[in-house]
Amino acid sequence: MAVKSSPTTLRRQLGAELRRLRDASGRTVADVARSLGWSESKLSRIETAHTGIRNRDLDLLLDTYSVPDDDRRRIQAVAVQSRQRAWWEGYRDVLPDAYEMLIGFESEAESLQCYEGLVVPGLLQTDEYARAVFESDGHRHDGRALGVSEIDQKVAVRMARQSLLTRQPPLDFVAILDEGVLHRQVGGPGVLRRQLIRLAETSERANVTIQVLPFSAGAHPALAGAFAILRFSGGQSPLVHCEVRTGGIFQTRAEEVEGYAASFDELRAIALSPEKSIDFLHTASREAGNR
């Protein structure tokens, strides 16, 4: 499966272009919003790709910025493509908005680096482990109880995301897992054992690196929680996704991303090497099978 621009990424490109046009005009978000009778948050959400934009609103912005016809047609074409449905939108009822955005960014990313302190990352989970994760909460992002069919859908989405690791070209994926992840019996000893075996097998892929952060490492730069750094080709700026219950928060400012990147480098330095981590996974899987 070739890498193709997702609607989420196209919205990001569109928002960045509109922000560039506003900056070039010398106007602030407040200035433009006031002139159009919009709230500042509406324009800000369009520029940061947190929401799409209707044709009429796009035309108003392009008129405001006096965009030439050639550029106008190009920008309008991107807007049309950004409104196309992606595969995961068929599961929208069970996905929080931030999770949809993450899937979109993942599908366009060239590389992803993540730290997890509680559970196996979604891109590496077996279906039975993923099901146990969803059943352990049992609630939708809006607080209502999950039905069996909804859990089935959430598992299906998680499994579909994993095609990123086998597409052409594949996602370059580096995961650092706290040792506690390898001992937490999500789904019970059998499910955990099979999950650990899957981790060891997947780590042998050329595009996948797994490192274990042992308890002996003590305090470390990621005690605040899980995060992922996504990087893109084509000059797009990297971003960071931080886990929260409702799907996650995105950090996009350069200094924020650089801070997380520095923390990730420190984690890699104190974690076990990839080779030792594979041995650790095999040992942990045997121990899980004896429980």
mmCIF file of N, CA and C in Angstrom, residues 26 30 35 44 63 115 133 137 141 157 161 180 182 221 228 230 265-267 279 284 288:
data_model
loop_
_atom_site.group_PDB
_atom_site.id
_atom_site.type_symbol
_atom_site.label_atom_id
_atom_site.label_comp_id
_atom_site.label_asym_id
_atom_site.label_seq_id
_atom_site.Cartn_x
_atom_site.Cartn_y
_atom_site.Cartn_z
ATOM 1 N N GLY A 26 -0.285 40.612 7.036
ATOM 2 C CA GLY A 26 0.005 41.443 8.193
ATOM 3 C C GLY A 26 -1.146 41.561 9.165
ATOM 4 N N ALA A 30 -7.401 37.837 15.343
ATOM 5 C CA ALA A 30 -8.485 38.707 15.823
ATOM 6 C C ALA A 30 -8.957 39.660 14.727
ATOM 7 N N SER A 35 -13.349 40.993 11.010
ATOM 8 C CA SER A 35 -13.812 41.488 9.708
ATOM 9 C C SER A 35 -14.838 40.559 9.057
ATOM 10 N N SER A 44 -8.955 30.005 14.280
ATOM 11 C CA SER A 44 -7.811 29.294 14.853
ATOM 12 C C SER A 44 -7.933 27.797 14.622
ATOM 13 N N ASP A 63 -10.796 35.794 -0.529
ATOM 14 C CA ASP A 63 -11.101 37.175 -0.921
ATOM 15 C C ASP A 63 -10.426 38.162 0.025
ATOM 16 N N TYR A 115 6.918 6.406 23.508
ATOM 17 C CA TYR A 115 7.203 5.827 24.818
ATOM 18 C C TYR A 115 5.882 5.404 25.427
ATOM 19 N N VAL A 133 -7.892 -4.492 26.437
ATOM 20 C CA VAL A 133 -7.701 -3.084 26.784
ATOM 21 C C VAL A 133 -9.029 -2.345 26.729
ATOM 22 N N ASP A 137 -11.961 -0.798 30.171
ATOM 23 C CA ASP A 137 -12.611 0.488 30.424
ATOM 24 C C ASP A 137 -14.114 0.320 30.256
ATOM 25 N N HIS A 141 -15.861 7.388 24.453
ATOM 26 C CA HIS A 141 -15.244 8.652 24.804
ATOM 27 C C HIS A 141 -16.242 9.658 25.348
ATOM 28 N N VAL A 157 -10.377 -1.171 14.032
ATOM 29 C CA VAL A 157 -9.607 0.024 13.699
ATOM 30 C C VAL A 157 -8.160 -0.136 14.131
ATOM 31 N N ARG A 161 -4.853 -0.114 11.622
ATOM 32 C CA ARG A 161 -3.747 0.848 11.748
ATOM 33 C C ARG A 161 -2.395 0.173 11.551
ATOM 34 N N GLY A 180 7.255 -2.388 33.204
ATOM 35 C CA GLY A 180 5.944 -2.692 33.773
ATOM 36 C C GLY A 180 4.941 -3.152 32.735
ATOM 37 N N LEU A 182 5.483 -5.142 30.376
ATOM 38 C CA LEU A 182 5.718 -6.556 30.092
ATOM 39 C C LEU A 182 5.203 -7.470 31.202
ATOM 40 N N PRO A 221 12.957 10.698 32.051
ATOM 41 C CA PRO A 221 12.310 11.909 31.522
ATOM 42 C C PRO A 221 10.850 11.755 31.104
ATOM 43 N N ALA A 228 4.119 10.283 21.718
ATOM 44 C CA ALA A 228 4.626 9.824 20.419
ATOM 45 C C ALA A 228 5.054 11.029 19.600
ATOM 46 N N LEU A 230 5.782 12.221 15.786
ATOM 47 C CA LEU A 230 5.543 11.874 14.393
ATOM 48 C C LEU A 230 6.319 12.834 13.493
ATOM 49 N N ASP A 265 15.526 10.824 23.207
ATOM 50 C CA ASP A 265 16.933 10.442 23.053
ATOM 51 C C ASP A 265 17.523 9.969 24.382
ATOM 52 N N GLU A 266 17.154 10.635 25.478
ATOM 53 C CA GLU A 266 17.634 10.224 26.800
ATOM 54 C C GLU A 266 17.088 8.853 27.170
ATOM 55 N N LEU A 267 15.812 8.611 26.836
ATOM 56 C CA LEU A 267 15.211 7.313 27.129
ATOM 57 C C LEU A 267 15.916 6.193 26.357
ATOM 58 N N ASP A 279 15.917 -10.308 23.906
ATOM 59 C CA ASP A 279 16.158 -11.361 24.897
ATOM 60 C C ASP A 279 15.243 -11.177 26.103
ATOM 61 N N ALA A 284 10.543 -12.703 29.387
ATOM 62 C CA ALA A 284 9.268 -12.281 29.967
ATOM 63 C C ALA A 284 8.109 -13.141 29.474
ATOM 64 N N ALA A 288 5.643 -15.356 31.758
ATOM 65 C CA ALA A 288 4.190 -15.170 31.706
ATOM 66 C C ALA A 288 3.490 -16.515 31.500
#
